[in-house]
Tab-separated table of C-alpha atoms and ligand atoms in Angstrom:
chain	number	residue	atom	x	y	z
F	14	MET	CA	-15.272	-10.878	-18.903
F	15	GLY	CA	-14.758	-14.236	-17.530
F	16	GLN	CA	-11.512	-14.522	-19.440
F	17	ILE	CA	-10.231	-11.264	-17.924
F	18	GLU	CA	-11.416	-12.028	-14.342
F	19	LEU	CA	-9.071	-15.228	-14.678
F	20	SER	CA	-6.121	-13.114	-15.414
F	21	LEU	CA	-6.590	-10.378	-12.740
F	22	SER	CA	-6.860	-10.091	-9.103
F	23	ARG	CA	-10.445	-9.804	-7.731
F	24	ALA	CA	-9.787	-6.520	-6.451
F	25	ASN	CA	-8.382	-5.347	-9.872
F	26	PHE	CA	-11.408	-6.846	-11.819
F	27	ILE	CA	-14.066	-5.146	-9.750
F	28	THR	CA	-12.245	-1.972	-9.565
F	29	TRP	CA	-11.893	-1.924	-13.545
F	30	PHE	CA	-14.270	-4.177	-15.224
F	31	LYS	CA	-17.454	-4.836	-13.047
F	32	ASN	CA	-19.329	-1.699	-14.350
F	33	THR	CA	-18.106	-1.749	-18.003
F	34	THR	CA	-20.268	-2.910	-21.080
F	35	ILE	CA	-19.719	-3.278	-24.812
F	36	LEU	CA	-21.488	-0.368	-26.619
F	37	SER	CA	-20.935	-1.263	-30.154
F	38	ARG	CA	-18.568	-3.198	-32.467
F	39	GLY	CA	-17.718	-2.973	-36.096
F	40	GLU	CA	-14.757	-2.757	-38.445
F	41	GLY	CA	-12.318	-4.323	-36.021
F	42	ARG	CA	-13.037	-1.977	-33.240
F	43	VAL	CA	-14.980	-2.419	-30.007
F	44	VAL	CA	-16.263	0.338	-28.025
F	45	VAL	CA	-16.462	-0.262	-24.253
F	46	GLY	CA	-18.645	1.838	-22.167
F	47	VAL	CA	-16.836	2.881	-18.917
F	48	PRO	CA	-18.378	4.805	-15.894
F	49	ASN	CA	-15.852	7.612	-15.605
F	50	GLY	CA	-12.881	9.319	-17.041
F	51	PHE	CA	-10.550	7.608	-14.536
F	52	ALA	CA	-11.776	4.136	-15.795
F	53	LYS	CA	-11.222	5.359	-19.408
F	54	GLU	CA	-7.784	6.263	-18.806
F	55	TRP	CA	-6.628	3.090	-17.020
F	56	LEU	CA	-8.514	0.606	-19.399
F	57	GLU	CA	-6.977	2.370	-22.417
F	58	ASN	CA	-3.612	2.698	-21.026
F	59	LYS	CA	-3.122	-0.373	-18.723
F	60	TYR	CA	-5.625	-3.141	-19.666
F	61	ASN	CA	-6.208	-2.545	-23.409
F	62	LEU	CA	-3.930	-5.595	-24.233
F	63	TYR	CA	-5.927	-7.880	-21.715
F	64	ILE	CA	-9.062	-6.650	-23.297
F	65	ILE	CA	-7.885	-7.016	-26.984
F	66	LYS	CA	-6.471	-10.466	-26.289
F	67	ALA	CA	-9.837	-11.722	-24.666
F	68	LEU	CA	-11.799	-10.251	-27.426
F	69	LYS	CA	-9.642	-11.705	-30.221
F	70	SER	CA	-9.959	-15.018	-28.882
F	71	LEU	CA	-13.873	-14.632	-29.510
F	72	ASP	CA	-13.473	-12.713	-32.807
F	73	PRO	CA	-10.053	-12.731	-34.658
F	74	THR	CA	-10.988	-9.737	-36.667
F	75	ILE	CA	-11.016	-7.318	-33.549
F	76	GLN	CA	-7.981	-5.186	-33.679
F	77	ASP	CA	-8.435	-2.407	-31.233
F	78	ILE	CA	-10.699	-0.967	-28.473
F	79	LYS	CA	-11.991	2.383	-27.582
F	80	CYS	CA	-13.352	3.399	-24.188
F	81	SER	CA	-16.166	5.686	-23.945
F	82	ILE	CA	-17.915	7.240	-20.892
F	83	THR	CA	-21.258	6.313	-20.587
F	84	PRO	CA	-23.453	8.734	-18.685
F	85	HIS	CA	-25.567	5.857	-17.429
F	86	ALA	CA	-22.734	4.011	-15.876
F	87	GLU	CA	-21.452	7.295	-14.196
F	88	LYS	CA	-24.688	7.507	-12.640
F	89	HIS	CA	-24.560	4.162	-11.686
F	90	THR	CA	-21.321	4.498	-10.166
F	91	LEU	CA	-21.976	7.734	-8.500
F	92	ALA	CA	-25.194	6.183	-6.954
F	93	GLY	CA	-22.905	3.547	-5.298
F	94	GLY	CA	-22.615	1.148	-8.102
F	95	PHE	CA	-19.460	-0.178	-6.774
F	96	ALA	CA	-21.082	-0.873	-3.470
F	97	LYS	CA	-24.170	-2.515	-5.232
F	98	SER	CA	-21.690	-4.740	-7.277
F	99	MET	CA	-20.137	-5.672	-3.819
F	100	ASP	CA	-23.758	-6.209	-2.517
F	101	VAL	CA	-24.314	-8.783	-5.230
F	102	ALA	CA	-21.228	-10.578	-4.293
F	103	ARG	CA	-22.247	-10.628	-0.555
F	104	THR	CA	-25.516	-11.905	-1.333
F	105	THR	CA	-24.525	-14.656	-3.838
F	106	SER	CA	-21.709	-16.127	-2.120
F	107	SER	CA	-21.153	-17.115	1.492
F	108	SER	CA	-17.341	-16.329	1.119
F	109	PRO	CA	-15.637	-13.954	3.398
F	110	ASN	CA	-17.397	-11.125	1.756
F	111	ALA	CA	-20.605	-12.206	3.426
F	112	ALA	CA	-22.513	-9.761	5.038
F	113	PRO	CA	-21.013	-7.966	8.020
F	114	THR	CA	-21.709	-9.402	11.224
F	115	GLY	CA	-22.022	-7.679	14.619
F	116	PHE	CA	-22.806	-4.467	12.878
F	117	SER	CA	-25.795	-2.829	13.924
F	118	ARG	CA	-27.467	-0.431	11.624
F	119	LYS	CA	-29.450	1.249	14.266
F	120	HIS	CA	-26.280	2.197	15.827
F	121	ILE	CA	-25.002	4.383	13.032
F	122	SER	CA	-28.095	5.971	11.895
F	123	VAL	CA	-28.190	8.378	14.744
F	124	ALA	CA	-28.669	12.049	13.386
F	125	PRO	CA	-25.465	14.027	14.023
F	126	VAL	CA	-26.301	16.414	16.847
F	127	ALA	CA	-25.285	20.119	15.951
F	128	ASN	CA	-22.782	20.476	18.711
F	129	HIS	CA	-21.307	17.034	18.554
F	130	THR	CA	-19.795	16.798	15.231
F	131	GLY	CA	-16.860	14.865	16.243
F	132	LYS	CA	-14.642	17.879	15.547
F	133	GLU	CA	-14.179	18.803	18.879
F	134	LEU	CA	-13.398	15.212	19.813
F	135	PHE	CA	-10.151	14.972	17.888
F	136	SER	CA	-7.919	16.784	15.428
F	137	ASN	CA	-7.621	15.657	11.884
F	138	ASN	CA	-3.905	15.311	12.165
F	139	LEU	CA	-3.279	16.867	8.784
F	140	ASN	CA	0.078	18.305	7.912
F	141	LYS	CA	-0.144	21.101	5.245
F	142	ARG	CA	2.970	20.447	3.862
F	143	TYR	CA	1.892	17.263	1.921
F	144	THR	CA	0.011	18.354	-1.314
F	145	PHE	CA	-0.868	16.739	-4.648
F	146	GLU	CA	1.071	19.607	-6.080
F	147	ASN	CA	4.437	18.766	-4.442
F	148	PHE	CA	3.891	15.103	-5.169
F	149	ILE	CA	6.079	13.961	-8.187
F	150	VAL	CA	4.177	11.481	-10.295
F	151	ALA	CA	6.036	8.765	-12.061
F	152	GLU	CA	5.613	5.170	-13.296
F	153	ASN	CA	6.264	3.772	-9.804
F	154	ASN	CA	3.363	5.710	-8.172
F	155	GLU	CA	1.213	6.915	-10.720
F	156	LEU	CA	-1.769	4.440	-10.042
F	157	ALA	CA	-1.724	5.193	-6.225
F	158	ARG	CA	-1.405	8.966	-7.168
F	159	ALA	CA	-4.327	8.717	-9.616
F	160	ALA	CA	-6.725	6.825	-7.323
F	161	CYS	CA	-6.068	9.219	-4.437
F	162	PHE	CA	-6.826	12.168	-6.623
F	163	ALA	CA	-9.873	10.534	-8.374
F	164	ILE	CA	-11.172	9.915	-4.815
F	165	SER	CA	-10.437	13.547	-4.013
F	166	GLN	CA	-12.730	14.400	-6.799
F	167	ASN	CA	-15.551	11.933	-5.813
F	168	LEU	CA	-15.431	11.030	-2.223
F	169	GLY	CA	-16.904	7.816	-0.973
F	170	HIS	CA	-18.159	6.789	-4.371
F	171	LEU	CA	-15.513	5.592	-6.664
F	172	TYR	CA	-13.297	3.009	-5.078
F	173	ASN	CA	-14.019	2.016	-1.390
F	174	PRO	CA	-11.852	1.424	0.359
F	175	LEU	CA	-8.610	2.396	-1.351
F	176	PHE	CA	-5.830	0.413	-0.050
F	177	ILE	CA	-2.334	1.479	-0.870
F	178	TYR	CA	0.725	-0.580	-0.255
F	179	GLY	CA	4.561	-0.065	-0.704
F	180	GLY	CA	7.776	-0.052	1.017
F	181	VAL	CA	9.143	2.728	3.390
F	182	GLY	CA	9.906	6.268	2.255
F	183	LEU	CA	8.131	5.723	-0.921
F	184	GLY	CA	5.182	8.373	-0.326
F	185	LYS	CA	2.332	6.743	1.082
F	186	THR	CA	2.054	9.069	4.027
F	187	HIS	CA	2.309	12.079	1.420
F	188	LEU	CA	-0.392	10.827	-0.633
F	189	LEU	CA	-2.673	10.040	2.051
F	190	GLN	CA	-2.231	13.496	3.680
F	191	ALA	CA	-2.404	15.241	0.129
F	192	LEU	CA	-5.812	13.624	-0.096
F	193	GLY	CA	-6.860	14.821	3.343
F	194	ASN	CA	-5.732	18.207	2.757
F	195	GLU	CA	-7.542	18.329	-0.713
F	196	ILE	CA	-10.706	17.546	0.790
F	197	THR	CA	-10.386	19.914	3.707
F	198	ALA	CA	-9.570	22.706	1.415
F	199	LYS	CA	-12.443	22.048	-1.202
F	200	HIS	CA	-15.092	20.904	1.340
F	201	PRO	CA	-14.514	22.628	4.828
F	202	GLU	CA	-17.748	21.056	5.883
F	203	LYS	CA	-16.374	17.358	5.411
F	204	LYS	CA	-14.891	15.729	8.205
F	205	VAL	CA	-11.519	14.086	7.723
F	206	LYS	CA	-9.494	12.133	9.883
F	207	TYR	CA	-5.902	10.793	9.379
F	208	ILE	CA	-4.575	8.404	11.962
F	209	THR	CA	-1.766	5.829	11.941
F	210	SER	CA	-3.041	2.335	13.011
F	211	GLU	CA	-0.556	2.528	16.172
F	212	ARG	CA	-2.245	5.772	17.275
F	213	PHE	CA	-5.744	4.193	16.705
F	214	THR	CA	-4.733	1.456	18.819
F	215	SER	CA	-3.319	3.535	21.794
F	216	GLU	CA	-6.441	5.938	21.600
F	217	LEU	CA	-8.682	2.794	21.829
F	218	VAL	CA	-6.872	1.337	24.605
F	219	GLU	CA	-6.989	4.719	26.414
F	220	SER	CA	-10.805	5.050	25.836
F	221	ILE	CA	-11.186	1.345	27.191
F	222	LYS	CA	-9.420	2.477	30.385
F	223	ASN	CA	-11.327	5.551	30.746
F	224	GLN	CA	-14.552	3.715	30.050
F	225	THR	CA	-15.236	6.188	27.037
F	226	VAL	CA	-15.307	3.336	24.259
F	227	ASP	CA	-18.527	4.532	23.368
F	228	GLN	CA	-17.508	8.141	22.732
F	229	PHE	CA	-14.476	6.795	20.893
F	230	LYS	CA	-16.653	4.951	18.350
F	231	THR	CA	-19.243	7.520	17.998
F	232	ALA	CA	-16.856	9.935	17.092
F	233	TYR	CA	-15.837	7.981	14.093
F	234	GLU	CA	-19.366	7.855	12.771
F	235	TYR	CA	-19.323	11.422	11.983
F	236	ILE	CA	-16.402	11.218	9.477
F	237	ASP	CA	-16.480	11.561	5.820
F	238	LEU	CA	-13.044	10.499	5.040
F	239	LEU	CA	-11.040	8.028	7.234
F	240	ILE	CA	-7.333	7.431	6.679
F	241	ILE	CA	-5.609	4.838	8.403
F	242	ASP	CA	-2.025	4.976	7.889
F	243	ASP	CA	0.249	1.812	8.332
F	244	VAL	CA	-2.384	-0.589	9.035
F	245	GLN	CA	0.227	-3.468	9.230
F	246	PHE	CA	0.662	-2.690	12.731
F	247	LEU	CA	-2.818	-3.757	13.610
F	248	SER	CA	-1.245	-7.204	13.066
F	249	GLY	CA	-1.701	-9.339	15.996
F	250	ARG	CA	-4.333	-6.910	17.860
F	251	GLU	CA	-7.275	-8.828	17.858
F	252	LYS	CA	-9.409	-6.388	20.049
F	253	THR	CA	-8.329	-3.284	18.023
F	254	GLN	CA	-9.090	-5.139	14.661
F	255	ASN	CA	-12.569	-5.948	15.968
F	256	GLU	CA	-13.418	-2.453	16.993
F	257	PHE	CA	-11.667	-1.241	13.636
F	258	PHE	CA	-13.898	-3.739	11.827
F	259	HIS	CA	-17.227	-2.236	13.105
F	260	ILE	CA	-16.113	1.352	12.518
F	261	PHE	CA	-14.993	0.393	9.069
F	262	ASN	CA	-18.498	-1.310	8.385
F	263	ALA	CA	-20.508	1.535	9.755
F	264	LEU	CA	-18.648	4.017	7.504
F	265	TYR	CA	-18.604	1.813	4.534
F	266	GLN	CA	-22.310	1.215	4.690
F	267	LEU	CA	-22.820	5.117	4.673
F	268	ASN	CA	-20.605	5.440	1.528
F	269	LYS	CA	-18.050	7.122	3.620
F	270	GLN	CA	-14.560	6.833	2.185
F	271	ILE	CA	-11.840	5.027	3.755
F	272	VAL	CA	-8.387	5.054	2.692
F	273	ILE	CA	-5.536	2.755	4.074
F	274	SER	CA	-2.062	2.162	3.608
F	275	SER	CA	0.255	-0.504	4.456
F	276	ASP	CA	3.937	-1.909	3.737
F	277	ARG	CA	2.510	-4.906	2.209
F	278	THR	CA	-0.569	-6.319	0.624
F	279	PRO	CA	-3.674	-7.301	2.743
F	280	LYS	CA	-2.657	-11.032	2.060
F	281	SER	CA	0.942	-10.659	3.655
F	282	ILE	CA	-0.246	-9.045	6.766
F	283	PRO	CA	0.277	-11.730	9.310
F	284	THR	CA	-2.628	-12.432	11.720
F	285	LEU	CA	-5.006	-10.032	10.196
F	286	GLU	CA	-8.559	-11.090	10.620
F	287	GLU	CA	-10.025	-12.679	7.513
F	288	ARG	CA	-13.140	-10.475	7.553
F	289	LEU	CA	-10.705	-7.288	7.570
F	290	ARG	CA	-8.602	-8.914	4.901
F	291	SER	CA	-11.465	-9.515	2.505
F	292	ARG	CA	-12.854	-5.985	3.259
F	293	PHE	CA	-9.533	-4.339	2.189
F	294	GLU	CA	-9.436	-6.547	-0.812
F	295	GLY	CA	-12.977	-5.546	-1.813
F	296	GLY	CA	-12.094	-2.083	-2.822
F	297	MET	CA	-9.077	-0.921	-5.055
F	298	ILE	CA	-5.547	-2.008	-4.304
F	299	ALA	CA	-2.653	0.235	-5.607
F	300	ASP	CA	0.973	-0.016	-4.917
F	301	ILE	CA	3.793	2.188	-5.080
F	302	SER	CA	6.969	0.761	-5.937
F	303	LYS	CA	10.714	2.030	-6.000
F	304	PRO	CA	11.538	4.939	-8.206
F	305	SER	CA	13.639	4.117	-11.251
F	306	LEU	CA	16.914	5.959	-11.832
F	307	GLU	CA	15.267	8.368	-14.093
F	308	THR	CA	12.472	9.091	-11.382
F	309	ARG	CA	15.166	9.574	-8.862
F	310	VAL	CA	16.942	12.202	-10.975
F	311	ALA	CA	13.567	13.901	-11.543
F	312	ILE	CA	12.810	13.894	-7.742
F	313	LEU	CA	16.111	15.284	-7.016
F	314	GLN	CA	15.899	18.009	-9.464
F	315	THR	CA	12.566	19.102	-8.418
F	316	LYS	CA	13.458	19.146	-4.576
F	317	ALA	CA	16.601	21.067	-5.302
F	318	GLN	CA	14.340	23.802	-7.138
F	319	GLU	CA	11.916	23.826	-4.438
F	320	LYS	CA	14.664	24.727	-1.963
F	321	ASN	CA	16.162	27.137	-4.621
F	322	VAL	CA	19.467	25.430	-4.525
F	323	GLN	CA	21.850	25.188	-7.541
F	324	ILE	CA	23.241	21.685	-8.164
F	325	ASP	CA	24.692	20.231	-11.369
F	326	GLN	CA	23.701	17.532	-13.523
F	327	ALA	CA	26.535	15.400	-12.499
F	328	SER	CA	26.094	15.621	-8.681
F	329	ILE	CA	22.317	14.794	-9.240
F	330	GLN	CA	23.246	11.848	-11.317
F	331	PHE	CA	25.733	10.654	-8.813
F	332	ILE	CA	23.207	10.864	-5.777
F	333	ALA	CA	20.451	9.287	-7.848
F	334	GLU	CA	22.844	6.275	-8.932
F	335	HIS	CA	23.870	5.734	-5.302
F	336	ILE	CA	20.859	6.215	-3.261
F	337	LYS	CA	18.156	3.809	-4.507
F	338	ASN	CA	15.941	2.673	-1.833
F	339	ASN	CA	13.452	5.397	-1.321
F	340	VAL	CA	12.358	9.038	-1.691
F	341	ARG	CA	13.019	9.704	1.988
F	342	GLU	CA	16.546	8.618	1.503
F	343	LEU	CA	16.945	10.903	-1.511
F	344	GLU	CA	15.664	13.897	0.453
F	345	GLY	CA	18.078	13.067	3.326
F	346	ALA	CA	20.999	12.794	1.039
F	347	LEU	CA	20.141	16.122	-0.729
F	348	SER	CA	19.727	17.827	2.614
F	349	ARG	CA	22.987	16.734	3.646
F	350	VAL	CA	24.723	17.843	0.506
F	351	PHE	CA	22.968	21.381	0.970
F	352	ALA	CA	24.042	21.542	4.429
F	353	TYR	CA	27.684	20.564	3.645
F	354	SER	CA	27.953	23.121	1.023
F	355	GLU	CA	26.410	25.814	3.219
F	356	PHE	CA	28.583	25.072	6.289
F	357	GLN	CA	31.770	25.137	4.244
F	358	LYS	CA	30.819	27.958	2.028
F	359	VAL	CA	31.424	26.393	-1.219
F	360	PRO	CA	29.296	25.553	-4.269
F	361	ILE	CA	28.007	22.228	-4.640
F	362	THR	CA	30.298	19.951	-6.793
F	363	LEU	CA	30.743	16.282	-7.435
F	364	THR	CA	33.482	16.058	-5.123
F	365	LEU	CA	31.736	17.778	-2.481
F	366	VAL	CA	28.677	15.489	-3.029
F	367	GLN	CA	31.079	12.365	-2.772
F	368	LYS	CA	32.405	13.728	0.592
F	369	ALA	CA	29.113	14.726	2.016
F	370	LEU	CA	27.728	11.413	1.350
F	371	SER	CA	30.698	9.087	1.888
F	372	ASP	CA	29.470	7.531	4.980
F	373	MET	CA	25.953	7.006	3.595
F	374	LEU	CA	27.416	5.146	0.644
F	375	VAL	CA	29.626	3.021	2.838
F	376	GLN	CA	26.206	1.813	4.351
F	377	THR	CA	24.703	0.966	1.028
F	378	LYS	CA	27.513	-1.046	-0.083
F	379	LYS	CA	27.500	-3.054	3.283
F	380	SER	CA	27.153	-6.513	2.234
F	381	VAL	CA	24.216	-8.662	3.336
F	382	LYS	CA	24.791	-10.634	6.594
F	383	LEU	CA	23.180	-13.860	7.828
F	384	ASP	CA	22.076	-12.429	11.080
F	385	ASP	CA	20.208	-9.354	9.203
F	386	ILE	CA	18.290	-11.577	7.193
F	387	VAL	CA	17.092	-13.848	9.899
F	388	GLN	CA	16.157	-10.693	11.835
F	389	VAL	CA	14.188	-9.036	9.034
F	390	VAL	CA	12.292	-12.615	8.848
F	391	SER	CA	11.719	-12.560	12.465
F	392	ASP	CA	10.340	-8.861	12.577
F	393	PHE	CA	8.046	-9.694	9.745
F	394	TYR	CA	6.371	-12.780	10.956
F	395	GLY	CA	6.664	-11.717	14.601
F	396	VAL	CA	8.510	-14.848	15.619
F	397	ALA	CA	11.552	-14.477	17.957
F	398	VAL	CA	14.763	-15.593	16.432
F	399	GLU	CA	15.331	-18.072	19.217
F	400	GLU	CA	12.163	-19.654	18.342
F	401	MET	CA	13.164	-20.302	14.800
F	402	VAL	CA	16.659	-21.449	16.023
F	403	LYS	CA	14.912	-24.110	18.352
F	404	LYS	CA	14.273	-27.564	17.706
F	405	GLY	CA	10.547	-28.313	17.250
F	406	ARG	CA	7.933	-28.284	14.706
F	407	LYS	CA	5.563	-25.587	15.524
F	408	LYS	CA	3.734	-24.727	12.447
F	409	GLU	CA	3.806	-20.987	13.037
F	410	VAL	CA	7.556	-21.283	13.425
F	411	ALA	CA	8.235	-23.626	10.557
F	412	HIS	CA	7.044	-21.348	7.784
F	413	PRO	CA	9.241	-18.471	8.832
F	414	ARG	CA	12.059	-20.587	9.550
F	415	GLN	CA	11.827	-22.024	5.880
F	416	ILE	CA	11.520	-18.660	4.290
F	417	ALA	CA	14.627	-17.510	6.253
F	418	MET	CA	16.589	-20.629	5.089
F	419	TYR	CA	15.200	-19.748	1.447
F	420	LEU	CA	16.561	-16.256	1.641
F	421	LEU	CA	19.817	-17.025	3.209
F	422	ARG	CA	20.155	-19.604	0.220
F	423	THR	CA	19.124	-17.396	-2.644
F	424	GLU	CA	20.453	-13.976	-1.332
F	425	LEU	CA	23.740	-14.918	0.286
F	426	ASP	CA	24.670	-18.180	-1.429
F	427	THR	CA	24.988	-19.368	2.063
F	428	PRO	CA	26.011	-23.306	2.178
F	429	PHE	CA	23.245	-25.460	3.288
F	430	SER	CA	25.431	-26.856	6.049
F	431	THR	CA	26.152	-23.484	7.431
F	432	ILE	CA	22.291	-22.795	7.384
F	433	GLY	CA	21.539	-25.821	9.261
F	434	ASP	CA	24.064	-25.093	12.009
F	435	PHE	CA	22.659	-21.518	12.449
F	436	PHE	CA	19.119	-23.162	12.906
F	437	GLY	CA	20.121	-25.184	15.797
F	438	GLY	CA	22.206	-27.914	14.006
F	439	ARG	CA	19.581	-29.142	11.422
F	440	ASP	CA	20.832	-31.435	8.845
F	441	HIS	CA	21.660	-30.085	5.476
F	442	THR	CA	18.964	-32.131	3.853
F	443	THR	CA	16.472	-30.406	5.847
F	444	VAL	CA	17.520	-27.074	4.493
F	445	LEU	CA	17.721	-28.379	0.841
F	446	HIS	CA	14.040	-29.475	1.607
F	447	ALA	CA	13.093	-25.997	2.839
F	448	VAL	CA	14.601	-24.266	-0.029
F	449	GLU	CA	12.968	-26.505	-2.580
F	450	LYS	CA	9.569	-26.244	-0.874
F	451	VAL	CA	9.718	-22.479	-0.781
F	452	THR	CA	10.768	-22.350	-4.234
F	453	LYS	CA	7.955	-24.350	-5.409
F	454	ASN	CA	5.281	-22.521	-3.114
F	455	LYS	CA	6.302	-19.159	-4.496
F	456	GLU	CA	5.269	-20.270	-8.032
F	457	THR	CA	1.939	-21.514	-6.737
F	458	ILE	CA	0.792	-19.646	-3.760
F	459	THR	CA	0.430	-16.014	-4.233
F	460	ARG	CA	0.736	-15.448	-0.517
F	461	VAL	CA	4.272	-16.809	-0.438
F	462	ARG	CA	5.287	-14.754	-3.257
F	463	GLU	CA	3.884	-11.723	-1.891
F	464	GLU	CA	5.552	-12.501	1.504
F	465	LEU	CA	8.962	-12.810	-0.379
F	466	HIS	CA	8.449	-9.720	-2.177
F	467	SER	CA	7.860	-7.810	0.847
F	468	LEU	CA	10.956	-9.383	2.577
F	469	LYS	CA	13.201	-8.420	-0.085
F	470	GLU	CA	12.035	-4.950	-0.216
F	471	LYS	CA	12.595	-4.921	3.713
F	472	LEU	CA	16.228	-6.383	3.077
F	473	GLN	CA	16.894	-3.609	0.493
F	474	ALA	CA	15.496	-0.937	2.867
F	475	ALA	CA	17.581	-2.094	5.790
F	476	HIS	CA	20.732	-1.968	3.503
F	477	VAL	CA	21.011	-5.762	3.742
V	30	ADP	P1	5.931	6.507	3.620
V	30	ADP	O1	4.753	6.847	4.201
V	30	ADP	O2	5.592	5.443	2.241
V	30	ADP	O3	6.839	5.680	4.164
V	30	ADP	P2	6.450	9.197	3.073
V	30	ADP	O4	5.252	9.668	2.490
V	30	ADP	O5	6.759	9.495	4.576
V	30	ADP	O6	6.797	7.743	2.829
V	30	ADP	O7	7.645	9.787	2.211
V	30	ADP	C1	8.910	10.201	2.662
V	30	ADP	C2	9.335	11.405	2.216
V	30	ADP	O8	9.445	11.512	0.788
V	30	ADP	C3	8.387	12.531	2.568
V	30	ADP	O9	9.077	13.772	2.850
V	30	ADP	C4	7.592	12.769	1.214
V	30	ADP	O10	7.186	14.078	1.109
V	30	ADP	C5	8.648	12.400	0.150
V	30	ADP	N1	8.132	11.925	-0.997
V	30	ADP	C6	7.847	10.625	-1.179
V	30	ADP	N2	7.212	10.435	-2.574
V	30	ADP	C7	7.338	11.551	-2.994
V	30	ADP	C8	7.001	11.945	-4.159
V	30	ADP	N3	6.362	11.236	-5.283
V	30	ADP	N4	7.177	13.369	-4.538
V	30	ADP	C9	7.790	14.266	-3.603
V	30	ADP	N5	7.957	13.913	-2.536
V	30	ADP	C10	7.837	12.505	-2.223
V	31	MG	MG1	4.252	6.722	6.291
């Protein structure tokens, strides 16, 4: 366990390994006891090499592992085994995982009043169009989908919170909504709420204005499944983060399920309070990445079928090869092709597709521009371009500036002197130093690596 823990993130280790045991060994095989079928599947498919490697280093005759669901472990997990393991972490360390502060138990143990179930106070914001059935599963999203689905079968007891991250248009909202819809259909008595973090913020601000903050907070206490979409927008909002933290803890303590999405990992959300960050990291983290060519083809085929539109393989292949960024754009391209064919009253052919998409394709080919990169970096860190260009050594600005210099160099091959000129006439050695520093840091500092990863995705999404 110690070896495996070192090679995984804390979140992954807790999610997958914390509640496992060795049941038996012999004839080169070790049987690992796992709490549920979901864990069995993931350990056998994704982590078997890690496990075998760790076991082999202790006993070279071990060749193979097998996972077996242990009823005891299942019970343990169902009874909040995960929460329990987190409690251990809380009491044995004074790390950011320490017990929540500012949270009053009394406040949450108020018994629900019959006519005050929270339902009247707000709608669940669910859109029936999003379901698990019409979510196409592929290698880029299978973990996130499996996690959402597992939670739909076992609310509040498996992975809490579940944190899903990935670039725009990759299906985060779709999955979160599908989970909400599934729960509402299966358990009409459960209270589900889906809300974007922006909407959460504006409702909170509104309630402060109307002096109804208490009602606002109380309404959240009756929720069984709280889904917060695009949590990155809480960045920089201290007051909102504070209120959200208390709501989060109140629900968490009651084993109520919380699911969060973001366009980046908790670590890469700038100005996110440490205590929220460690809460987000304390559950399960799953990512959605870009679909491969094969997956893009499958998505297009399925979406065309759903709409009952005839489209030949060559056309599908062409769209899949040219529209690479995300599912939303694939859908957009397909709709465009359909509309074009309908409007012109001609069948869909490769020529028609090429015509219909011609201006979209020009955009994708557009080459990266210096200004675009700097703008993306500025948006990402919330630091104005003027600030970055100015002379001065403010720490909050220095890091984004160095990252921008690094990206200009590595993505565009921009000469050092040009980069220096852009950033207020800085010397080329300053630029060289910045690029070297980021190159080094990205190897050693996870956060820097994750920031660069998110930034590159954003550059691609912006067709830069
Ligand atoms: P995000 O919230 O990550 O920006 P969305 O969930 O809004 O992305 O997805 C964008 C569009 O693509 C939606 O119409 C959604 O239904 C569709 N979509 C994304 N991923 C899938 C998928 N795996 N299967 C089917 N549709 C998908
Ligand atoms: Mg979304």
